[in-house]
Short mmCIF file of N, CA and C in Angstrom, two decimals:
data_model
loop_
_atom_site.label_atom_id
_atom_site.label_comp_id
_atom_site.label_asym_id
_atom_site.label_seq_id
_atom_site.Cartn_x
_atom_site.Cartn_y
_atom_site.Cartn_z
N UNK A 1 12.81 97.32 -31.26
CA UNK A 1 11.62 98.02 -31.69
C UNK A 1 11.85 99.51 -31.44
N UNK A 2 11.69 100.28 -32.47
CA UNK A 2 11.90 101.71 -32.35
C UNK A 2 10.57 102.43 -32.21
N UNK A 3 10.60 103.49 -31.40
CA UNK A 3 9.43 104.32 -31.17
C UNK A 3 9.02 105.02 -32.47
N UNK A 4 7.72 105.14 -32.67
CA UNK A 4 7.14 105.82 -33.83
C UNK A 4 7.41 105.11 -35.16
N UNK A 5 7.70 103.80 -35.12
CA UNK A 5 7.88 103.02 -36.34
C UNK A 5 6.56 102.31 -36.66
N UNK A 6 6.40 101.96 -37.91
CA UNK A 6 5.23 101.22 -38.37
C UNK A 6 5.13 99.89 -37.62
N UNK A 7 3.94 99.51 -37.21
CA UNK A 7 3.72 98.27 -36.45
C UNK A 7 4.13 97.01 -37.22
N UNK A 8 4.24 97.11 -38.52
CA UNK A 8 4.58 95.94 -39.32
C UNK A 8 6.01 96.01 -39.87
N UNK A 9 6.81 96.95 -39.34
CA UNK A 9 8.18 97.11 -39.85
C UNK A 9 9.21 96.30 -39.07
N UNK A 10 8.76 95.52 -38.10
CA UNK A 10 9.71 94.72 -37.33
C UNK A 10 9.33 93.24 -37.39
N UNK A 11 10.33 92.41 -37.19
CA UNK A 11 10.15 90.96 -37.20
C UNK A 11 10.03 90.45 -35.77
N UNK A 12 8.96 89.75 -35.47
CA UNK A 12 8.77 89.17 -34.13
C UNK A 12 9.90 88.19 -33.81
N UNK A 13 10.31 87.42 -34.80
CA UNK A 13 11.39 86.45 -34.61
C UNK A 13 12.70 87.17 -34.28
N UNK A 14 12.98 88.25 -34.99
CA UNK A 14 14.22 89.01 -34.76
C UNK A 14 14.23 89.62 -33.35
N UNK A 15 13.11 90.16 -32.91
CA UNK A 15 13.02 90.72 -31.56
C UNK A 15 13.29 89.63 -30.54
N UNK A 16 12.66 88.49 -30.73
CA UNK A 16 12.85 87.35 -29.82
C UNK A 16 14.31 86.93 -29.76
N UNK A 17 14.95 86.78 -30.91
CA UNK A 17 16.36 86.37 -30.96
C UNK A 17 17.27 87.41 -30.33
N UNK A 18 17.00 88.70 -30.54
CA UNK A 18 17.82 89.76 -29.95
C UNK A 18 17.72 89.76 -28.42
N UNK A 19 16.53 89.58 -27.92
CA UNK A 19 16.34 89.54 -26.46
C UNK A 19 17.06 88.33 -25.86
N UNK A 20 16.91 87.17 -26.49
CA UNK A 20 17.56 85.95 -25.99
C UNK A 20 19.08 86.05 -26.02
N UNK A 21 19.63 86.66 -27.05
CA UNK A 21 21.09 86.74 -27.12
C UNK A 21 21.63 87.77 -26.13
N UNK A 22 20.87 88.80 -25.81
CA UNK A 22 21.32 89.82 -24.87
C UNK A 22 21.13 89.39 -23.41
N UNK A 23 20.15 88.54 -23.17
CA UNK A 23 19.81 88.14 -21.80
C UNK A 23 19.78 86.62 -21.69
N UNK A 24 20.86 85.99 -21.22
CA UNK A 24 20.94 84.53 -21.22
C UNK A 24 19.87 83.82 -20.39
N UNK A 25 19.31 84.46 -19.39
CA UNK A 25 18.31 83.82 -18.55
C UNK A 25 16.92 83.78 -19.20
N UNK A 26 16.78 84.41 -20.36
CA UNK A 26 15.49 84.42 -21.05
C UNK A 26 15.32 83.12 -21.83
N UNK A 27 14.22 82.43 -21.56
CA UNK A 27 13.94 81.17 -22.23
C UNK A 27 13.06 81.36 -23.45
N UNK A 28 11.83 81.73 -23.20
CA UNK A 28 10.86 81.87 -24.28
C UNK A 28 10.41 83.33 -24.36
N UNK A 29 10.34 83.83 -25.59
CA UNK A 29 9.89 85.20 -25.82
C UNK A 29 8.70 85.15 -26.76
N UNK A 30 7.62 85.80 -26.37
CA UNK A 30 6.44 85.90 -27.23
C UNK A 30 6.20 87.38 -27.50
N UNK A 31 6.11 87.72 -28.77
CA UNK A 31 5.87 89.10 -29.18
C UNK A 31 4.50 89.16 -29.85
N UNK A 32 3.65 90.06 -29.34
CA UNK A 32 2.30 90.22 -29.90
C UNK A 32 2.08 91.67 -30.31
N UNK A 33 1.50 91.84 -31.47
CA UNK A 33 1.13 93.19 -31.91
C UNK A 33 -0.26 93.50 -31.35
N UNK A 34 -0.40 94.68 -30.72
CA UNK A 34 -1.69 95.15 -30.22
C UNK A 34 -2.07 96.38 -31.04
N UNK A 35 -2.84 96.12 -32.08
CA UNK A 35 -3.20 97.21 -32.98
C UNK A 35 -4.12 98.20 -32.28
N UNK A 36 -3.97 99.46 -32.51
CA UNK A 36 -3.25 100.05 -33.63
C UNK A 36 -1.79 100.43 -33.30
N UNK A 37 -1.42 100.54 -32.02
CA UNK A 37 -0.10 101.13 -31.80
C UNK A 37 0.70 100.51 -30.64
N UNK A 38 0.45 99.29 -30.29
CA UNK A 38 1.18 98.72 -29.15
C UNK A 38 1.71 97.32 -29.43
N UNK A 39 2.68 96.93 -28.64
CA UNK A 39 3.18 95.56 -28.69
C UNK A 39 3.32 95.05 -27.26
N UNK A 40 3.18 93.76 -27.12
CA UNK A 40 3.37 93.11 -25.82
C UNK A 40 4.47 92.07 -25.99
N UNK A 41 5.44 92.11 -25.09
CA UNK A 41 6.53 91.13 -25.10
C UNK A 41 6.44 90.36 -23.79
N UNK A 42 6.23 89.04 -23.91
CA UNK A 42 6.17 88.17 -22.74
C UNK A 42 7.45 87.33 -22.69
N UNK A 43 8.01 87.23 -21.50
CA UNK A 43 9.28 86.53 -21.33
C UNK A 43 9.15 85.45 -20.26
N UNK A 44 9.65 84.25 -20.57
CA UNK A 44 9.76 83.19 -19.58
C UNK A 44 11.23 83.01 -19.26
N UNK A 45 11.53 83.00 -17.97
CA UNK A 45 12.91 82.91 -17.53
C UNK A 45 13.40 81.47 -17.48
N UNK A 46 14.67 81.26 -17.88
CA UNK A 46 15.32 79.97 -17.70
C UNK A 46 15.86 79.91 -16.29
N UNK A 47 15.90 78.72 -15.74
CA UNK A 47 16.43 78.54 -14.39
C UNK A 47 17.72 77.72 -14.46
N UNK A 48 18.64 78.05 -13.57
CA UNK A 48 19.88 77.27 -13.47
C UNK A 48 19.57 75.99 -12.71
N UNK A 49 19.67 74.86 -13.40
CA UNK A 49 19.36 73.56 -12.78
C UNK A 49 20.58 72.66 -12.66
N UNK A 50 21.68 73.08 -13.30
CA UNK A 50 22.93 72.32 -13.24
C UNK A 50 24.08 73.31 -13.19
N UNK A 51 25.22 72.83 -12.73
CA UNK A 51 26.42 73.67 -12.72
C UNK A 51 27.65 72.80 -12.82
N UNK A 52 28.76 73.43 -13.20
CA UNK A 52 30.02 72.71 -13.31
C UNK A 52 31.15 73.64 -12.90
N UNK A 53 32.15 73.08 -12.25
CA UNK A 53 33.34 73.83 -11.85
C UNK A 53 34.38 73.69 -12.95
N UNK A 54 34.65 74.79 -13.65
CA UNK A 54 35.55 74.77 -14.80
C UNK A 54 36.56 75.90 -14.65
N UNK A 55 37.83 75.55 -14.66
CA UNK A 55 38.91 76.55 -14.59
C UNK A 55 38.73 77.55 -13.45
N UNK A 56 38.36 77.04 -12.28
CA UNK A 56 38.29 77.89 -11.10
C UNK A 56 37.00 78.68 -10.93
N UNK A 57 36.00 78.44 -11.78
CA UNK A 57 34.74 79.16 -11.67
C UNK A 57 33.56 78.19 -11.82
N UNK A 58 32.42 78.59 -11.29
CA UNK A 58 31.20 77.79 -11.35
C UNK A 58 30.32 78.32 -12.48
N UNK A 59 30.07 77.47 -13.47
CA UNK A 59 29.22 77.83 -14.60
C UNK A 59 27.84 77.25 -14.36
N UNK A 60 26.82 78.07 -14.56
CA UNK A 60 25.43 77.69 -14.32
C UNK A 60 24.74 77.38 -15.65
N UNK A 61 23.99 76.25 -15.66
CA UNK A 61 23.36 75.80 -16.91
C UNK A 61 21.85 75.63 -16.74
N UNK A 62 21.14 75.90 -17.81
CA UNK A 62 19.70 75.64 -17.87
C UNK A 62 19.48 74.16 -18.22
N UNK A 63 18.23 73.74 -18.25
CA UNK A 63 17.93 72.33 -18.57
C UNK A 63 18.28 71.96 -20.01
N UNK A 64 18.48 72.96 -20.87
CA UNK A 64 18.92 72.68 -22.25
C UNK A 64 20.41 72.99 -22.44
N UNK A 65 21.12 73.10 -21.31
CA UNK A 65 22.57 73.28 -21.26
C UNK A 65 23.07 74.59 -21.86
N UNK A 66 22.25 75.65 -21.78
CA UNK A 66 22.73 76.97 -22.09
C UNK A 66 23.45 77.50 -20.86
N UNK A 67 24.55 78.20 -21.08
CA UNK A 67 25.30 78.79 -19.98
C UNK A 67 24.59 80.06 -19.57
N UNK A 68 24.07 80.07 -18.34
CA UNK A 68 23.29 81.21 -17.86
C UNK A 68 24.14 82.23 -17.12
N UNK A 69 25.23 81.78 -16.55
CA UNK A 69 26.07 82.70 -15.80
C UNK A 69 27.30 81.99 -15.28
N UNK A 70 28.15 82.77 -14.64
CA UNK A 70 29.39 82.24 -14.06
C UNK A 70 29.65 82.99 -12.76
N UNK A 71 30.15 82.27 -11.77
CA UNK A 71 30.45 82.88 -10.48
C UNK A 71 31.70 82.25 -9.90
N UNK A 72 32.39 83.01 -9.10
CA UNK A 72 33.60 82.50 -8.45
C UNK A 72 33.27 81.78 -7.14
N UNK A 73 32.05 82.01 -6.63
CA UNK A 73 31.67 81.47 -5.32
C UNK A 73 30.65 80.35 -5.45
N UNK A 74 30.92 79.23 -4.81
CA UNK A 74 29.97 78.13 -4.82
C UNK A 74 28.67 78.52 -4.11
N UNK A 75 28.77 79.41 -3.14
CA UNK A 75 27.59 79.86 -2.40
C UNK A 75 26.60 80.60 -3.31
N UNK A 76 27.04 81.04 -4.49
CA UNK A 76 26.15 81.72 -5.44
C UNK A 76 25.43 80.75 -6.37
N UNK A 77 25.78 79.47 -6.28
CA UNK A 77 25.10 78.45 -7.09
C UNK A 77 23.72 78.20 -6.48
N UNK A 78 22.65 78.22 -7.28
CA UNK A 78 21.31 78.00 -6.73
C UNK A 78 21.18 76.65 -6.02
N UNK A 79 20.50 76.64 -4.91
CA UNK A 79 20.24 75.39 -4.19
C UNK A 79 19.46 74.43 -5.07
N UNK A 80 19.79 73.16 -4.98
CA UNK A 80 19.10 72.14 -5.77
C UNK A 80 19.69 71.92 -7.14
N UNK A 81 20.62 72.76 -7.57
CA UNK A 81 21.25 72.57 -8.88
C UNK A 81 22.15 71.34 -8.82
N UNK A 82 22.14 70.57 -9.88
CA UNK A 82 22.94 69.33 -9.97
C UNK A 82 24.36 69.69 -10.41
N UNK A 83 25.33 69.18 -9.65
CA UNK A 83 26.72 69.38 -10.04
C UNK A 83 27.07 68.40 -11.16
N UNK A 84 27.66 68.91 -12.23
CA UNK A 84 28.09 68.08 -13.35
C UNK A 84 29.61 67.96 -13.33
N UNK A 85 30.08 66.74 -13.36
CA UNK A 85 31.51 66.49 -13.55
C UNK A 85 31.60 65.88 -14.93
N UNK A 86 32.27 66.59 -15.83
CA UNK A 86 32.25 66.19 -17.23
C UNK A 86 33.66 65.96 -17.76
N UNK A 87 33.70 65.50 -18.99
CA UNK A 87 34.97 65.38 -19.70
C UNK A 87 35.41 66.74 -20.19
N UNK A 88 36.23 66.78 -21.17
CA UNK A 88 36.80 68.03 -21.68
C UNK A 88 35.74 68.93 -22.31
N UNK A 89 35.71 70.15 -21.83
CA UNK A 89 34.79 71.16 -22.36
C UNK A 89 35.46 71.83 -23.56
N UNK A 90 34.69 71.98 -24.62
CA UNK A 90 35.20 72.66 -25.83
C UNK A 90 34.97 74.16 -25.71
N UNK A 91 33.74 74.52 -25.32
CA UNK A 91 33.37 75.93 -25.28
C UNK A 91 32.31 76.15 -24.21
N UNK A 92 32.48 77.21 -23.41
CA UNK A 92 31.55 77.50 -22.33
C UNK A 92 31.45 79.02 -22.18
N UNK A 93 30.51 79.62 -22.92
CA UNK A 93 30.34 81.07 -22.92
C UNK A 93 28.92 81.42 -22.49
N UNK A 94 28.78 82.42 -21.63
CA UNK A 94 27.46 82.84 -21.16
C UNK A 94 26.59 83.22 -22.35
N UNK A 95 25.36 82.70 -22.32
CA UNK A 95 24.39 82.99 -23.38
C UNK A 95 24.41 81.99 -24.52
N UNK A 96 25.34 81.02 -24.46
CA UNK A 96 25.45 80.02 -25.52
C UNK A 96 25.40 78.63 -24.89
N UNK A 97 25.09 77.61 -25.70
CA UNK A 97 25.11 76.25 -25.15
C UNK A 97 26.54 75.79 -24.90
N UNK A 98 26.75 75.05 -23.82
CA UNK A 98 28.06 74.47 -23.57
C UNK A 98 28.30 73.39 -24.61
N UNK A 99 29.53 73.28 -25.07
CA UNK A 99 29.89 72.21 -25.99
C UNK A 99 31.08 71.46 -25.41
N UNK A 100 31.15 70.19 -25.73
CA UNK A 100 32.19 69.31 -25.21
C UNK A 100 33.03 68.79 -26.36
N UNK A 101 34.25 68.37 -26.05
CA UNK A 101 35.12 67.79 -27.06
C UNK A 101 34.45 66.56 -27.68
N UNK A 102 33.76 65.79 -26.84
CA UNK A 102 32.97 64.64 -27.31
C UNK A 102 31.51 65.07 -27.30
N UNK A 103 30.92 65.31 -28.46
CA UNK A 103 29.55 65.81 -28.56
C UNK A 103 28.53 64.89 -27.89
N UNK A 104 28.87 63.61 -27.75
CA UNK A 104 27.95 62.67 -27.11
C UNK A 104 27.73 63.02 -25.64
N UNK A 105 28.68 63.71 -25.03
CA UNK A 105 28.54 64.11 -23.62
C UNK A 105 27.32 65.00 -23.46
N UNK A 106 27.18 65.99 -24.30
CA UNK A 106 26.04 66.91 -24.24
C UNK A 106 24.72 66.15 -24.41
N UNK A 107 24.66 65.29 -25.42
CA UNK A 107 23.45 64.51 -25.67
C UNK A 107 23.11 63.63 -24.47
N UNK A 108 24.11 63.04 -23.86
CA UNK A 108 23.88 62.16 -22.71
C UNK A 108 23.35 62.95 -21.51
N UNK A 109 23.92 64.13 -21.25
CA UNK A 109 23.45 64.96 -20.14
C UNK A 109 22.01 65.39 -20.38
N UNK A 110 21.71 65.81 -21.60
CA UNK A 110 20.34 66.21 -21.92
C UNK A 110 19.36 65.06 -21.72
N UNK A 111 19.73 63.87 -22.16
CA UNK A 111 18.88 62.70 -21.99
C UNK A 111 18.70 62.39 -20.50
N UNK A 112 19.80 62.41 -19.76
CA UNK A 112 19.72 62.09 -18.34
C UNK A 112 18.82 63.07 -17.59
N UNK A 113 18.99 64.36 -17.85
CA UNK A 113 18.17 65.35 -17.15
C UNK A 113 16.70 65.19 -17.53
N UNK A 114 16.43 64.94 -18.79
CA UNK A 114 15.06 64.75 -19.25
C UNK A 114 14.40 63.56 -18.55
N UNK A 115 15.12 62.45 -18.44
CA UNK A 115 14.58 61.25 -17.77
C UNK A 115 14.39 61.51 -16.29
N UNK A 116 15.36 62.16 -15.65
CA UNK A 116 15.23 62.48 -14.22
C UNK A 116 14.00 63.36 -14.00
N UNK A 117 13.81 64.35 -14.84
CA UNK A 117 12.67 65.26 -14.70
C UNK A 117 11.35 64.53 -14.93
N UNK A 118 11.30 63.67 -15.94
CA UNK A 118 10.08 62.91 -16.23
C UNK A 118 9.69 62.00 -15.07
N UNK A 119 10.70 61.56 -14.31
CA UNK A 119 10.45 60.69 -13.16
C UNK A 119 10.44 61.46 -11.84
N UNK A 120 10.40 62.79 -11.94
CA UNK A 120 10.36 63.69 -10.78
C UNK A 120 11.48 63.40 -9.80
N UNK A 121 12.68 63.17 -10.33
CA UNK A 121 13.84 62.87 -9.49
C UNK A 121 14.96 63.88 -9.64
N UNK A 122 14.77 64.91 -10.46
CA UNK A 122 15.86 65.85 -10.71
C UNK A 122 16.30 66.58 -9.44
N UNK A 123 15.39 66.77 -8.47
CA UNK A 123 15.75 67.47 -7.24
C UNK A 123 16.39 66.55 -6.21
N UNK A 124 16.41 65.26 -6.48
CA UNK A 124 17.02 64.30 -5.56
C UNK A 124 18.46 63.98 -5.92
N UNK A 125 18.86 64.38 -7.11
CA UNK A 125 20.22 64.10 -7.58
C UNK A 125 21.10 65.31 -7.29
N UNK A 126 22.18 65.07 -6.56
CA UNK A 126 23.10 66.16 -6.19
C UNK A 126 24.24 66.31 -7.19
N UNK A 127 24.66 65.19 -7.78
CA UNK A 127 25.83 65.22 -8.65
C UNK A 127 25.71 64.14 -9.71
N UNK A 128 26.18 64.46 -10.91
CA UNK A 128 26.31 63.49 -11.99
C UNK A 128 27.76 63.55 -12.47
N UNK A 129 28.41 62.42 -12.45
CA UNK A 129 29.79 62.33 -12.96
C UNK A 129 29.74 61.58 -14.29
N UNK A 130 29.93 62.34 -15.36
CA UNK A 130 29.91 61.78 -16.70
C UNK A 130 31.25 62.03 -17.39
N UNK A 131 32.30 62.05 -16.57
CA UNK A 131 33.64 62.32 -17.10
C UNK A 131 34.16 61.16 -17.94
N UNK A 132 33.58 59.97 -17.75
CA UNK A 132 33.92 58.81 -18.58
C UNK A 132 32.62 58.22 -19.11
N UNK A 133 32.50 58.06 -20.41
CA UNK A 133 31.24 57.62 -21.05
C UNK A 133 30.69 56.31 -20.54
N UNK A 134 31.56 55.40 -20.15
CA UNK A 134 31.11 54.08 -19.72
C UNK A 134 31.22 53.89 -18.21
N UNK A 135 31.39 54.98 -17.50
CA UNK A 135 31.58 54.92 -16.05
C UNK A 135 30.81 56.06 -15.38
N UNK A 136 29.53 56.19 -15.71
CA UNK A 136 28.70 57.28 -15.21
C UNK A 136 28.19 56.93 -13.80
N UNK A 137 28.22 57.94 -12.93
CA UNK A 137 27.66 57.74 -11.59
C UNK A 137 26.92 59.01 -11.16
N UNK A 138 26.09 58.86 -10.13
CA UNK A 138 25.31 59.98 -9.61
C UNK A 138 25.31 59.91 -8.09
N UNK A 139 25.03 61.04 -7.47
CA UNK A 139 24.83 61.07 -6.03
C UNK A 139 23.34 61.33 -5.80
N UNK A 140 22.67 60.36 -5.16
CA UNK A 140 21.25 60.48 -4.84
C UNK A 140 21.15 61.03 -3.42
N UNK A 141 20.65 62.22 -3.27
CA UNK A 141 20.63 62.97 -2.01
C UNK A 141 21.99 62.78 -1.32
N UNK A 142 21.97 62.65 -0.01
CA UNK A 142 23.22 62.38 0.70
C UNK A 142 23.30 60.90 1.06
N UNK A 143 22.43 60.10 0.46
CA UNK A 143 22.32 58.71 0.88
C UNK A 143 23.08 57.72 0.02
N UNK A 144 22.99 57.85 -1.30
CA UNK A 144 23.53 56.80 -2.17
C UNK A 144 24.38 57.33 -3.31
N UNK A 145 25.50 56.67 -3.52
CA UNK A 145 26.26 56.84 -4.76
C UNK A 145 25.68 55.79 -5.69
N UNK A 146 25.19 56.22 -6.83
CA UNK A 146 24.53 55.33 -7.77
C UNK A 146 25.42 55.16 -9.01
N UNK A 147 25.84 53.94 -9.24
CA UNK A 147 26.66 53.63 -10.41
C UNK A 147 25.74 53.28 -11.57
N UNK A 148 25.84 54.04 -12.64
CA UNK A 148 24.97 53.86 -13.81
C UNK A 148 25.65 53.02 -14.89
N UNK A 149 26.96 53.12 -14.99
CA UNK A 149 27.67 52.47 -16.10
C UNK A 149 27.59 53.36 -17.31
N UNK A 150 26.92 52.91 -18.36
CA UNK A 150 26.78 53.75 -19.55
C UNK A 150 25.35 54.29 -19.64
N UNK A 151 25.11 55.12 -20.64
CA UNK A 151 23.82 55.79 -20.81
C UNK A 151 22.73 54.85 -21.34
N UNK A 152 23.12 53.69 -21.87
CA UNK A 152 22.13 52.75 -22.40
C UNK A 152 21.09 52.38 -21.35
N UNK A 153 19.83 52.42 -21.75
CA UNK A 153 18.69 52.07 -20.90
C UNK A 153 18.53 52.98 -19.69
N UNK A 154 19.03 54.20 -19.78
CA UNK A 154 18.89 55.14 -18.66
C UNK A 154 17.43 55.37 -18.33
N UNK A 155 16.58 55.38 -19.36
CA UNK A 155 15.15 55.57 -19.14
C UNK A 155 14.52 54.43 -18.36
N UNK A 156 15.16 53.27 -18.32
CA UNK A 156 14.69 52.15 -17.52
C UNK A 156 15.38 52.12 -16.15
N UNK A 157 16.61 52.58 -16.11
CA UNK A 157 17.39 52.53 -14.87
C UNK A 157 16.84 53.47 -13.80
N UNK A 158 16.34 54.63 -14.19
CA UNK A 158 15.88 55.60 -13.19
C UNK A 158 14.60 55.16 -12.50
N UNK A 159 13.56 54.69 -13.21
CA UNK A 159 12.40 54.16 -12.49
C UNK A 159 12.78 52.94 -11.63
N UNK A 160 13.73 52.15 -12.12
CA UNK A 160 14.22 51.00 -11.36
C UNK A 160 14.90 51.48 -10.07
N UNK A 161 15.69 52.55 -10.17
CA UNK A 161 16.32 53.14 -8.99
C UNK A 161 15.27 53.55 -7.97
N UNK A 162 14.22 54.18 -8.41
CA UNK A 162 13.15 54.61 -7.50
C UNK A 162 12.55 53.41 -6.76
N UNK A 163 12.33 52.32 -7.48
CA UNK A 163 11.76 51.10 -6.87
C UNK A 163 12.74 50.50 -5.86
N UNK A 164 14.03 50.48 -6.19
CA UNK A 164 15.04 49.93 -5.27
C UNK A 164 15.06 50.75 -3.98
N UNK A 165 15.07 52.07 -4.11
CA UNK A 165 15.13 52.94 -2.93
C UNK A 165 13.86 52.82 -2.08
N UNK A 166 12.72 52.61 -2.74
CA UNK A 166 11.46 52.39 -2.01
C UNK A 166 11.56 51.21 -1.06
N UNK A 167 12.32 50.19 -1.43
CA UNK A 167 12.44 48.98 -0.63
C UNK A 167 13.43 49.12 0.54
N UNK A 168 14.17 50.21 0.57
CA UNK A 168 15.17 50.41 1.62
C UNK A 168 14.61 51.29 2.74
N UNK A 169 15.26 51.24 3.88
CA UNK A 169 14.86 52.08 5.00
C UNK A 169 15.33 53.51 4.78
N UNK A 170 14.61 54.47 5.36
CA UNK A 170 14.93 55.88 5.18
C UNK A 170 16.34 56.24 5.66
N UNK A 171 16.84 55.52 6.64
CA UNK A 171 18.18 55.83 7.18
C UNK A 171 19.30 55.10 6.44
N UNK A 172 18.96 54.21 5.51
CA UNK A 172 19.99 53.47 4.76
C UNK A 172 20.82 54.40 3.90
N UNK A 173 22.13 54.09 3.86
CA UNK A 173 23.08 54.82 3.02
C UNK A 173 24.02 53.80 2.40
N UNK A 174 24.66 54.18 1.30
CA UNK A 174 25.64 53.28 0.69
C UNK A 174 25.76 53.51 -0.79
N UNK A 175 25.84 52.41 -1.54
CA UNK A 175 25.96 52.51 -2.99
C UNK A 175 25.00 51.54 -3.66
N UNK A 176 24.59 51.93 -4.86
CA UNK A 176 23.68 51.11 -5.67
C UNK A 176 24.28 51.00 -7.06
N UNK A 177 24.42 49.77 -7.53
CA UNK A 177 24.96 49.52 -8.87
C UNK A 177 23.79 49.22 -9.80
N UNK A 178 23.56 50.12 -10.75
CA UNK A 178 22.49 49.95 -11.75
C UNK A 178 23.07 49.81 -13.14
N UNK A 179 24.26 49.27 -13.25
CA UNK A 179 24.87 49.16 -14.57
C UNK A 179 24.03 48.25 -15.48
N UNK A 180 23.24 47.36 -14.87
CA UNK A 180 22.26 46.58 -15.62
C UNK A 180 20.88 47.11 -15.26
N UNK A 181 20.02 47.29 -16.23
CA UNK A 181 18.67 47.78 -15.94
C UNK A 181 17.76 46.64 -15.44
N UNK A 182 18.31 45.43 -15.36
CA UNK A 182 17.51 44.28 -14.94
C UNK A 182 17.75 43.87 -13.50
N UNK A 183 18.92 44.25 -12.94
CA UNK A 183 19.19 43.93 -11.54
C UNK A 183 20.04 45.01 -10.92
N UNK A 184 19.88 45.15 -9.61
CA UNK A 184 20.64 46.15 -8.88
C UNK A 184 21.42 45.46 -7.75
N UNK A 185 22.57 46.02 -7.46
CA UNK A 185 23.35 45.54 -6.33
C UNK A 185 23.43 46.69 -5.34
N UNK A 186 23.02 46.45 -4.11
CA UNK A 186 23.02 47.48 -3.08
C UNK A 186 24.04 47.10 -2.02
N UNK A 187 24.93 48.03 -1.69
CA UNK A 187 25.91 47.82 -0.62
C UNK A 187 25.67 48.92 0.42
N UNK A 188 25.16 48.53 1.58
CA UNK A 188 24.86 49.49 2.63
C UNK A 188 26.07 49.72 3.51
N UNK A 189 26.17 50.91 4.05
CA UNK A 189 27.29 51.24 4.96
C UNK A 189 27.02 50.68 6.34
#
């Protein structure tokens, strides 16, 4: 937006897209014209909720898998962010969505995060290993390694996981096999 320009000479969509491409942490941009001579730009920030260690650096991702930043130090990764162990990455550039050699990887991560969030469990998961499509596992806090198997019925497996953990003691640790959404196998340490 240029100073002393006509209030109708700019595109709200273009301003929004320019801001988002220049600033990767910007999620939503709202541009409002305040006649006769003002504009208001409202910005919602994206948060880094996942990260991955790729080629010696930590890449930070939003919930829609946009690359928000990169750091050489793990201590710079936000607390509570889920570590992603993935298959081959195709492209990982700040300000753009991460892409994988197998496009299904991205879709699976998005689905998993969405289900975890809907079940208010995203902050309890420390790590997701999706390096093999049919051998997915997660780390639930410091207590359980959870074997998921494949992405099928993930929306049923997560509420089931919550019910299984409810039945265990707070000090219990070990592994939980949820490869079937109908039964779980728990092995305590």
